[in-house]
Amino acid sequence: MASDLNRKHTGSSNESAKERIIYLSRTESFSSAHRLHSPLLSDSDNLALFGKCNSPNGHGHNYKVEIILKGKINKITGMLINITDLKDIMTIAILNPLDHKNLDKDVKYFSEKPSTAENIAVFIWDRIVEQLKDRQLDSMATLEEVRLHETEKNMVFYRGE
């Protein structure tokens, strides 16, 4: 009876040998200015679609971005990846190109597409994936999701689809 209780609380030997999947998340903040404007639309169509967010002077946001990685816990380190590596990746992929920048003028990616929250999330996804590959961490951790909060009320999720 005691051995049955012990197994229930500690798990079977098969469970402890099983490789566990973990999700690791880190959040950063950055401030950027932008103007919602599509080069594929006329000025009047842009104004009708984007309203005050189409102002030629632009506007700014204090964005919050959450990066979620997925993978197996390393048996030696007990981690998915070192959180310091994720911090460095996010600095290179997100903060350096986007923080205190005018997205439309300072980031080439947005010269041909509107700097919407959706497109910013895709930009971040591509940069994080590139950094994981460059550091050869892509075999240990895969990018599961980018969550971008443009305001307290507006947020987008991108999962690479």
Coordinates of N, CA, C and O in Angstrom, one line a residue:
M1 N 0.8 -1.2 0.0 CA 0.0 0.0 0.0 C 0.9 1.3 0.0 O 0.6 2.2 -0.8
A2 N 1.9 1.3 0.9 CA 2.8 2.5 0.9 C 3.5 2.6 -0.4 O 3.7 3.8 -0.9
S3 N 3.9 1.5 -1.1 CA 4.6 1.7 -2.4 C 3.6 2.2 -3.4 O 4.1 2.9 -4.3
D4 N 2.3 1.8 -3.4 CA 1.4 2.4 -4.3 C 1.2 3.9 -4.1 O 1.2 4.6 -5.1
L5 N 1.1 4.4 -2.9 CA 1.0 5.8 -2.6 C 2.3 6.5 -3.1 O 2.2 7.6 -3.7
N6 N 3.4 5.9 -2.9 CA 4.7 6.5 -3.3 C 4.7 6.7 -4.8 O 5.1 7.7 -5.3
R7 N 4.3 5.7 -5.5 CA 4.3 5.8 -7.0 C 3.3 6.9 -7.5 O 3.6 7.6 -8.4
K8 N 2.2 7.1 -6.8 CA 1.2 8.1 -7.2 C 1.8 9.5 -7.0 O 1.6 10.4 -7.8
H9 N 2.6 9.7 -5.9 CA 3.1 11.0 -5.7 C 4.4 11.3 -6.4 O 4.7 12.4 -6.7
T10 N 5.2 10.3 -6.7 CA 6.5 10.5 -7.3 C 6.5 10.2 -8.8 O 7.4 10.6 -9.5
G11 N 5.5 9.5 -9.2 CA 5.4 9.1 -10.6 C 6.2 7.8 -10.8 O 7.0 7.4 -10.0
S12 N 5.8 7.1 -11.9 CA 6.5 5.9 -12.2 C 7.9 6.2 -12.8 O 8.2 7.3 -13.2
S13 N 8.7 5.1 -12.8 CA 10.0 5.3 -13.4 C 10.0 5.7 -14.9 O 10.8 6.4 -15.4
N14 N 8.9 5.2 -15.6 CA 8.7 5.6 -17.0 C 8.5 7.1 -17.1 O 9.0 7.8 -18.0
E15 N 7.7 7.7 -16.2 CA 7.4 9.1 -16.2 C 8.7 10.0 -16.0 O 8.9 11.0 -16.6
S16 N 9.5 9.5 -15.1 CA 10.7 10.3 -14.8 C 11.8 10.2 -15.9 O 12.6 11.1 -16.1
A17 N 11.7 9.1 -16.7 CA 12.6 9.0 -17.8 C 12.1 9.7 -19.1 O 12.9 10.0 -20.0
K18 N 10.8 10.0 -19.1 CA 10.2 10.6 -20.2 C 10.8 12.1 -20.4 O 11.0 12.8 -19.5
E19 N 11.1 12.4 -21.7 CA 11.6 13.8 -21.9 C 10.4 14.7 -21.9 O 9.4 14.5 -22.5
R20 N 10.5 15.8 -21.1 CA 9.4 16.7 -20.9 C 9.5 17.9 -21.9 O 10.6 18.4 -22.1
I21 N 8.4 18.3 -22.3 CA 8.3 19.5 -23.2 C 8.0 20.7 -22.3 O 7.1 20.6 -21.5
I22 N 8.8 21.8 -22.5 CA 8.6 23.0 -21.7 C 8.4 24.2 -22.6 O 8.9 24.2 -23.7
Y23 N 7.7 25.2 -22.1 CA 7.6 26.4 -22.8 C 8.3 27.5 -21.9 O 8.0 27.6 -20.7
L24 N 9.1 28.3 -22.6 CA 9.9 29.3 -21.9 C 9.5 30.6 -22.5 O 9.4 30.8 -23.7
S25 N 9.2 31.6 -21.6 CA 8.8 32.9 -22.1 C 9.6 34.0 -21.5 O 10.1 33.9 -20.3
R26 N 9.9 35.0 -22.3 CA 10.5 36.3 -21.8 C 9.8 37.5 -22.4 O 9.4 37.4 -23.6
T27 N 9.7 38.5 -21.6 CA 9.0 39.7 -22.1 C 10.0 40.9 -22.0 O 10.8 41.0 -21.1
E28 N 9.9 41.7 -23.1 CA 10.7 43.0 -23.1 C 9.7 44.1 -23.6 O 8.7 43.8 -24.1
S29 N 10.2 45.3 -23.4 CA 9.4 46.5 -23.8 C 10.2 47.3 -24.7 O 11.5 47.4 -24.6
F30 N 9.6 48.0 -25.7 CA 10.3 48.9 -26.5 C 9.3 50.0 -27.0 O 8.1 49.8 -27.0
S31 N 9.8 51.2 -27.3 CA 9.0 52.3 -27.7 C 9.4 52.7 -29.2 O 10.6 52.7 -29.5
S32 N 8.4 52.8 -30.0 CA 8.6 53.2 -31.4 C 7.5 54.1 -31.9 O 6.3 54.1 -31.4
A33 N 7.8 54.8 -32.9 CA 6.8 55.7 -33.6 C 6.5 55.0 -35.0 O 7.4 54.3 -35.5
H34 N 5.4 55.3 -35.5 CA 5.0 54.8 -36.8 C 3.8 55.6 -37.3 O 3.1 56.3 -36.6
R35 N 3.5 55.4 -38.6 CA 2.3 55.9 -39.2 C 1.7 54.7 -40.0 O 2.3 54.0 -40.7
L36 N 0.4 54.5 -39.7 CA -0.3 53.5 -40.5 C -0.6 54.0 -41.8 O -1.4 54.9 -42.0
H37 N 0.1 53.4 -42.8 CA -0.1 53.9 -44.2 C 0.4 52.8 -45.1 O 1.4 52.3 -45.0
S38 N -0.5 52.5 -46.1 CA -0.2 51.4 -47.1 C 0.3 52.1 -48.4 O -0.5 52.9 -48.9
P39 N 1.4 51.7 -48.9 CA 1.8 52.3 -50.2 C 1.0 51.8 -51.3 O 1.0 52.4 -52.4
L40 N 0.1 50.8 -51.1 CA -0.7 50.3 -52.1 C -2.1 51.0 -52.2 O -2.9 50.7 -53.1
L41 N -2.3 52.0 -51.3 CA -3.6 52.7 -51.3 C -3.3 54.2 -51.5 O -2.2 54.7 -51.2
S42 N -4.4 54.9 -52.0 CA -4.3 56.3 -52.2 C -4.2 57.0 -50.8 O -4.6 56.4 -49.8
D43 N -3.9 58.3 -50.7 CA -3.9 59.0 -49.5 C -5.3 59.0 -48.9 O -5.4 58.9 -47.7
S44 N -6.3 59.3 -49.7 CA -7.6 59.3 -49.2 C -8.1 58.0 -48.7 O -8.8 57.9 -47.6
D45 N -7.7 56.9 -49.4 CA -8.1 55.5 -48.9 C -7.4 55.2 -47.6 O -7.9 54.6 -46.7
N46 N -6.1 55.6 -47.5 CA -5.3 55.4 -46.2 C -6.0 56.1 -45.1 O -6.2 55.6 -44.0
L47 N -6.4 57.4 -45.3 CA -7.0 58.2 -44.3 C -8.4 57.5 -43.8 O -8.7 57.4 -42.6
A48 N -9.1 57.1 -44.8 CA -10.4 56.4 -44.5 C -10.2 55.1 -43.7 O -11.0 54.8 -42.8
L49 N -9.2 54.4 -44.1 CA -8.9 53.1 -43.4 C -8.3 53.2 -42.0 O -8.7 52.6 -41.1
F50 N -7.3 54.1 -41.9 CA -6.5 54.2 -40.7 C -6.9 55.4 -39.8 O -6.4 55.4 -38.6
G51 N -7.7 56.3 -40.3 CA -8.1 57.4 -39.5 C -6.9 58.2 -38.9 O -5.9 58.5 -39.6
K52 N -7.0 58.6 -37.6 CA -6.0 59.4 -37.0 C -4.6 58.8 -37.0 O -3.6 59.4 -36.9
C53 N -4.6 57.4 -37.1 CA -3.3 56.7 -37.1 C -2.6 56.9 -38.4 O -1.4 56.5 -38.5
N54 N -3.2 57.5 -39.4 CA -2.6 57.8 -40.6 C -2.0 59.2 -40.7 O -1.5 59.7 -41.7
S55 N -2.0 59.9 -39.6 CA -1.4 61.3 -39.5 C 0.0 61.3 -40.1 O 0.8 60.5 -39.8
P56 N 0.3 62.3 -41.0 CA 1.7 62.3 -41.6 C 2.8 62.5 -40.5 O 3.9 62.1 -40.7
N57 N 2.4 63.0 -39.3 CA 3.4 63.1 -38.2 C 3.6 61.8 -37.5 O 4.5 61.7 -36.6
G58 N 2.7 60.9 -37.7 CA 2.8 59.6 -37.0 C 2.4 59.7 -35.5 O 1.9 60.7 -35.1
H59 N 2.6 58.6 -34.8 CA 2.3 58.5 -33.4 C 3.2 57.4 -32.8 O 3.8 56.7 -33.5
G60 N 3.2 57.3 -31.5 CA 4.0 56.3 -30.9 C 3.3 55.3 -30.0 O 2.2 55.5 -29.6
H61 N 4.0 54.2 -29.6 CA 3.5 53.2 -28.7 C 4.6 52.8 -27.8 O 5.8 52.7 -28.2
N62 N 4.3 52.3 -26.6 CA 5.2 51.6 -25.7 C 4.7 50.1 -25.9 O 3.8 49.7 -25.2
Y63 N 5.4 49.4 -26.7 CA 5.1 48.0 -27.0 C 5.6 47.1 -25.9 O 6.7 47.4 -25.3
K64 N 4.9 46.0 -25.7 CA 5.4 44.9 -24.9 C 5.4 43.7 -25.8 O 4.4 43.4 -26.4
V65 N 6.5 43.0 -25.8 CA 6.6 41.8 -26.6 C 7.0 40.6 -25.8 O 7.9 40.7 -24.9
E66 N 6.3 39.5 -26.0 CA 6.6 38.2 -25.3 C 7.0 37.2 -26.3 O 6.3 37.0 -27.3
I67 N 8.1 36.6 -26.1 CA 8.7 35.5 -26.9 C 8.5 34.2 -26.1 O 8.9 34.1 -25.0
I68 N 7.9 33.2 -26.8 CA 7.6 31.9 -26.2 C 8.3 30.8 -27.0 O 8.1 30.7 -28.2
L69 N 9.3 30.1 -26.3 CA 10.0 29.0 -27.0 C 9.5 27.7 -26.4 O 9.0 27.6 -25.3
K70 N 9.7 26.7 -27.2 CA 9.2 25.3 -26.9 C 10.4 24.3 -27.1 O 11.1 24.5 -28.1
G71 N 10.5 23.4 -26.2 CA 11.5 22.3 -26.4 C 11.6 21.4 -25.2 O 10.8 21.5 -24.3
K72 N 12.6 20.5 -25.3 CA 12.8 19.6 -24.2 C 13.8 20.1 -23.2 O 14.7 20.8 -23.6
I73 N 13.5 19.8 -22.0 CA 14.4 20.2 -20.9 C 15.7 19.4 -21.1 O 15.7 18.2 -21.2
N74 N 16.8 20.2 -21.1 CA 18.2 19.5 -21.2 C 18.4 18.8 -19.9 O 18.3 19.4 -18.8
K75 N 18.8 17.5 -20.0 CA 19.0 16.7 -18.8 C 20.2 17.2 -18.0 O 20.2 17.0 -16.8
I76 N 21.2 17.8 -18.6 CA 22.4 18.2 -18.0 C 22.2 19.5 -17.3 O 22.5 19.7 -16.1
T77 N 21.6 20.5 -18.0 CA 21.5 21.9 -17.5 C 20.2 22.1 -16.7 O 20.1 23.0 -15.9
G78 N 19.2 21.3 -17.0 CA 17.8 21.5 -16.4 C 17.1 22.6 -17.1 O 16.0 23.0 -16.6
M79 N 17.6 23.1 -18.2 CA 17.0 24.3 -18.9 C 16.6 23.9 -20.3 O 17.2 23.0 -20.9
L80 N 15.7 24.7 -20.9 CA 15.5 24.6 -22.3 C 16.6 25.3 -23.0 O 17.3 24.7 -23.8
I81 N 16.8 26.6 -22.8 CA 18.1 27.3 -23.1 C 18.3 28.3 -22.0 O 17.5 28.5 -21.1
N82 N 19.5 28.8 -21.9 CA 19.9 29.7 -20.9 C 19.1 31.0 -21.1 O 19.1 31.5 -22.2
I83 N 18.4 31.5 -20.1 CA 17.6 32.7 -20.3 C 18.4 33.9 -20.7 O 18.0 34.8 -21.3
T84 N 19.7 33.9 -20.3 CA 20.6 35.0 -20.8 C 20.8 35.0 -22.3 O 20.8 36.0 -22.9
D85 N 20.8 33.8 -22.9 CA 20.9 33.7 -24.4 C 19.6 34.3 -25.0 O 19.6 35.0 -26.0
L86 N 18.4 34.0 -24.4 CA 17.2 34.5 -24.9 C 17.2 36.0 -24.8 O 16.7 36.7 -25.7
K87 N 17.7 36.5 -23.6 CA 17.7 38.0 -23.5 C 18.6 38.6 -24.5 O 18.2 39.6 -25.1
D88 N 19.7 38.0 -24.8 CA 20.6 38.6 -25.9 C 20.0 38.5 -27.2 O 20.1 39.4 -28.0
I89 N 19.3 37.4 -27.5 CA 18.6 37.2 -28.8 C 17.6 38.3 -29.0 O 17.4 38.9 -30.0
M90 N 16.8 38.6 -27.9 CA 15.7 39.6 -28.0 C 16.3 41.0 -28.2 O 15.8 41.8 -28.9
T91 N 17.5 41.2 -27.5 CA 18.1 42.5 -27.7 C 18.5 42.7 -29.2 O 18.2 43.8 -29.8
I92 N 19.1 41.7 -29.7 CA 19.6 41.9 -31.1 C 18.4 41.9 -32.1 O 18.4 42.7 -33.1
A93 N 17.5 41.0 -31.9 CA 16.4 40.8 -32.9 C 15.3 41.9 -32.7 O 14.6 42.2 -33.7
I94 N 15.1 42.4 -31.5 CA 13.9 43.3 -31.3 C 14.4 44.7 -30.9 O 14.0 45.7 -31.5
L95 N 15.1 44.8 -29.8 CA 15.4 46.1 -29.2 C 16.3 46.9 -30.1 O 16.0 48.1 -30.3
N96 N 17.4 46.3 -30.5 CA 18.3 47.1 -31.4 C 17.6 47.7 -32.6 O 17.8 48.9 -32.9
P97 N 16.9 46.9 -33.4 CA 16.3 47.5 -34.6 C 15.0 48.3 -34.3 O 14.7 49.2 -35.2
L98 N 14.3 48.1 -33.2 CA 13.0 48.8 -33.1 C 12.9 49.8 -32.0 O 12.0 50.7 -32.1
D99 N 13.6 49.7 -30.9 CA 13.5 50.6 -29.8 C 13.9 52.0 -30.1 O 15.0 52.2 -30.6
H100 N 13.0 53.0 -29.8 CA 13.3 54.4 -30.0 C 13.6 54.7 -31.5 O 14.4 55.5 -31.8
K101 N 12.8 54.0 -32.4 CA 12.9 54.2 -33.8 C 11.6 54.6 -34.4 O 10.5 54.3 -33.8
N102 N 11.7 55.3 -35.5 CA 10.5 55.5 -36.4 C 10.5 54.3 -37.3 O 11.3 54.2 -38.2
L103 N 9.5 53.4 -37.1 CA 9.5 52.1 -37.9 C 9.5 52.4 -39.4 O 10.2 51.7 -40.1
D104 N 8.7 53.3 -39.8 CA 8.6 53.5 -41.3 C 9.8 54.2 -41.9 O 10.1 53.9 -43.1
K105 N 10.6 54.9 -41.1 CA 11.8 55.6 -41.7 C 13.1 54.9 -41.3 O 14.0 55.0 -42.1
D106 N 13.1 54.2 -40.2 CA 14.4 53.6 -39.7 C 14.5 52.1 -40.0 O 15.6 51.6 -39.8
V107 N 13.5 51.4 -40.3 CA 13.5 50.0 -40.4 C 13.1 49.7 -41.9 O 11.9 49.8 -42.2
K108 N 14.0 49.2 -42.7 CA 13.8 49.0 -44.1 C 12.6 48.0 -44.3 O 11.9 48.2 -45.3
Y109 N 12.4 47.1 -43.5 CA 11.3 46.1 -43.6 C 10.0 46.8 -43.8 O 9.1 46.3 -44.5
F110 N 9.8 47.9 -43.2 CA 8.5 48.6 -43.2 C 8.4 49.7 -44.3 O 7.5 50.5 -44.4
S111 N 9.4 49.8 -45.2 CA 9.4 50.8 -46.2 C 8.4 50.4 -47.3 O 7.9 51.3 -48.0
E112 N 8.0 49.1 -47.4 CA 7.1 48.7 -48.4 C 5.8 48.0 -47.9 O 5.0 47.5 -48.6
K113 N 5.7 48.0 -46.6 CA 4.5 47.5 -46.0 C 4.1 48.3 -44.7 O 5.0 48.8 -44.1
P114 N 2.8 48.3 -44.4 CA 2.4 49.1 -43.3 C 2.9 48.5 -42.0 O 3.0 47.3 -41.8
S115 N 3.3 49.4 -41.1 CA 3.9 49.0 -39.8 C 2.8 48.7 -38.8 O 2.8 49.2 -37.6
T116 N 1.9 47.8 -39.1 CA 0.8 47.4 -38.2 C 1.4 46.4 -37.2 O 2.5 45.9 -37.4
A117 N 0.6 46.2 -36.1 CA 1.1 45.3 -35.1 C 1.3 43.9 -35.7 O 2.2 43.2 -35.3
E118 N 0.4 43.5 -36.6 CA 0.5 42.2 -37.3 C 1.9 42.1 -38.0 O 2.6 41.1 -37.9
N119 N 2.2 43.1 -38.8 CA 3.5 43.1 -39.5 C 4.7 43.2 -38.6 O 5.8 42.6 -38.9
I120 N 4.6 43.9 -37.5 CA 5.7 44.0 -36.5 C 5.9 42.6 -35.9 O 7.1 42.2 -35.7
A121 N 4.8 41.9 -35.6 CA 5.0 40.6 -35.0 C 5.7 39.6 -36.0 O 6.5 38.8 -35.5
V122 N 5.3 39.7 -37.2 CA 6.0 38.8 -38.2 C 7.5 39.2 -38.4 O 8.3 38.3 -38.4
F123 N 7.8 40.5 -38.4 CA 9.2 41.0 -38.4 C 9.9 40.4 -37.2 O 11.0 39.8 -37.4
I124 N 9.4 40.4 -36.0 CA 10.0 39.9 -34.8 C 10.2 38.4 -34.9 O 11.3 37.9 -34.6
W125 N 9.2 37.7 -35.4 CA 9.3 36.2 -35.6 C 10.5 35.9 -36.4 O 11.3 35.1 -36.1
D126 N 10.6 36.5 -37.6 CA 11.6 36.2 -38.5 C 13.0 36.5 -37.9 O 14.0 35.7 -38.1
R127 N 13.1 37.6 -37.2 CA 14.4 37.9 -36.6 C 14.8 37.0 -35.4 O 16.0 36.6 -35.3
I128 N 13.8 36.5 -34.6 CA 14.1 35.6 -33.6 C 14.5 34.2 -34.1 O 15.5 33.6 -33.7
V129 N 13.8 33.7 -35.2 CA 14.2 32.5 -35.8 C 15.6 32.5 -36.3 O 16.4 31.6 -36.2
E130 N 15.9 33.6 -37.0 CA 17.3 33.8 -37.5 C 18.3 33.8 -36.4 O 19.4 33.1 -36.6
Q131 N 18.1 34.4 -35.3 CA 19.0 34.4 -34.2 C 19.2 33.0 -33.6 O 20.3 32.6 -33.2
L132 N 18.1 32.3 -33.4 CA 18.2 30.9 -32.9 C 19.0 30.1 -33.8 O 19.9 29.3 -33.3
K133 N 18.9 30.2 -35.1 CA 19.7 29.5 -36.1 C 21.1 29.9 -36.0 O 22.0 29.0 -36.0
D134 N 21.4 31.2 -36.0 CA 22.8 31.7 -36.0 C 23.5 31.2 -34.7 O 24.7 31.0 -34.8
R135 N 22.8 31.0 -33.6 CA 23.5 30.6 -32.4 C 23.4 29.1 -32.2 O 23.7 28.5 -31.2
Q136 N 22.9 28.4 -33.3 CA 22.7 26.9 -33.3 C 21.9 26.5 -32.1 O 22.1 25.4 -31.5
L137 N 20.9 27.3 -31.7 CA 20.0 26.9 -30.6 C 18.6 26.4 -31.2 O 17.8 25.9 -30.4
D138 N 18.5 26.4 -32.5 CA 17.2 26.0 -33.1 C 16.9 24.5 -33.0 O 15.8 24.1 -33.1
S139 N 18.0 23.7 -32.7 CA 17.8 22.3 -32.5 C 17.3 22.0 -31.1 O 16.7 21.0 -30.8
M140 N 17.5 23.0 -30.2 CA 17.1 22.8 -28.8 C 15.8 23.4 -28.5 O 15.0 22.9 -27.7
A141 N 15.5 24.6 -29.1 CA 14.3 25.4 -28.8 C 13.7 25.9 -30.1 O 14.4 26.3 -31.0
T142 N 12.4 25.7 -30.2 CA 11.7 26.3 -31.4 C 10.8 27.5 -30.9 O 10.3 27.5 -29.8
L143 N 10.7 28.4 -31.8 CA 9.9 29.6 -31.5 C 8.4 29.1 -31.6 O 8.0 28.6 -32.7
E144 N 7.7 29.3 -30.5 CA 6.3 28.8 -30.5 C 5.3 30.0 -30.8 O 4.3 29.8 -31.5
E145 N 5.7 31.2 -30.3 CA 4.7 32.3 -30.4 C 5.4 33.6 -30.1 O 6.3 33.7 -29.2
V146 N 4.9 34.6 -30.8 CA 5.3 36.0 -30.5 C 4.0 36.7 -30.1 O 3.0 36.6 -30.9
R147 N 4.0 37.3 -29.0 CA 2.8 38.1 -28.5 C 3.3 39.5 -28.5 O 4.2 39.9 -27.7
L148 N 2.6 40.4 -29.2 CA 2.9 41.8 -29.2 C 1.7 42.6 -28.7 O 0.6 42.6 -29.3
H149 N 2.0 43.3 -27.6 CA 1.0 44.3 -27.1 C 1.3 45.6 -27.6 O 2.3 46.2 -27.3
E150 N 0.4 46.2 -28.4 CA 0.6 47.5 -28.9 C 0.1 48.5 -27.9 O 0.7 49.6 -27.7
T151 N -1.0 48.2 -27.3 CA -1.6 49.0 -26.2 C -2.0 48.0 -25.1 O -1.9 46.8 -25.3
E152 N -2.6 48.5 -24.0 CA -3.1 47.6 -23.0 C -4.3 46.8 -23.5 O -4.5 45.7 -23.0
K153 N -4.9 47.3 -24.5 CA -6.1 46.7 -25.0 C -5.9 45.9 -26.3 O -6.8 45.1 -26.7
N154 N -4.9 46.3 -27.1 CA -4.7 45.7 -28.4 C -3.4 44.8 -28.4 O -2.3 45.3 -28.1
M155 N -3.6 43.6 -28.9 CA -2.5 42.6 -28.9 C -2.7 41.7 -30.1 O -3.8 41.3 -30.4
V156 N -1.5 41.3 -30.6 CA -1.6 40.2 -31.7 C -0.7 39.1 -31.2 O 0.2 39.2 -30.5
F157 N -1.0 37.9 -31.7 CA -0.3 36.7 -31.6 C 0.2 36.2 -32.9 O -0.6 36.2 -33.9
Y158 N 1.4 35.8 -33.0 CA 1.8 35.2 -34.3 C 2.6 33.9 -34.0 O 3.4 33.8 -33.1
R159 N 2.2 32.8 -34.7 CA 2.7 31.5 -34.5 C 3.4 30.9 -35.7 O 3.6 29.7 -35.8
G160 N 3.9 31.7 -36.6 CA 4.7 31.3 -37.8 C 3.9 30.7 -38.9 O 4.4 30.1 -39.8
E161 N 2.6 30.8 -38.9 CA 1.7 30.2 -39.9 C 1.5 31.1 -41.0 O 1.5 32.3 -40.9

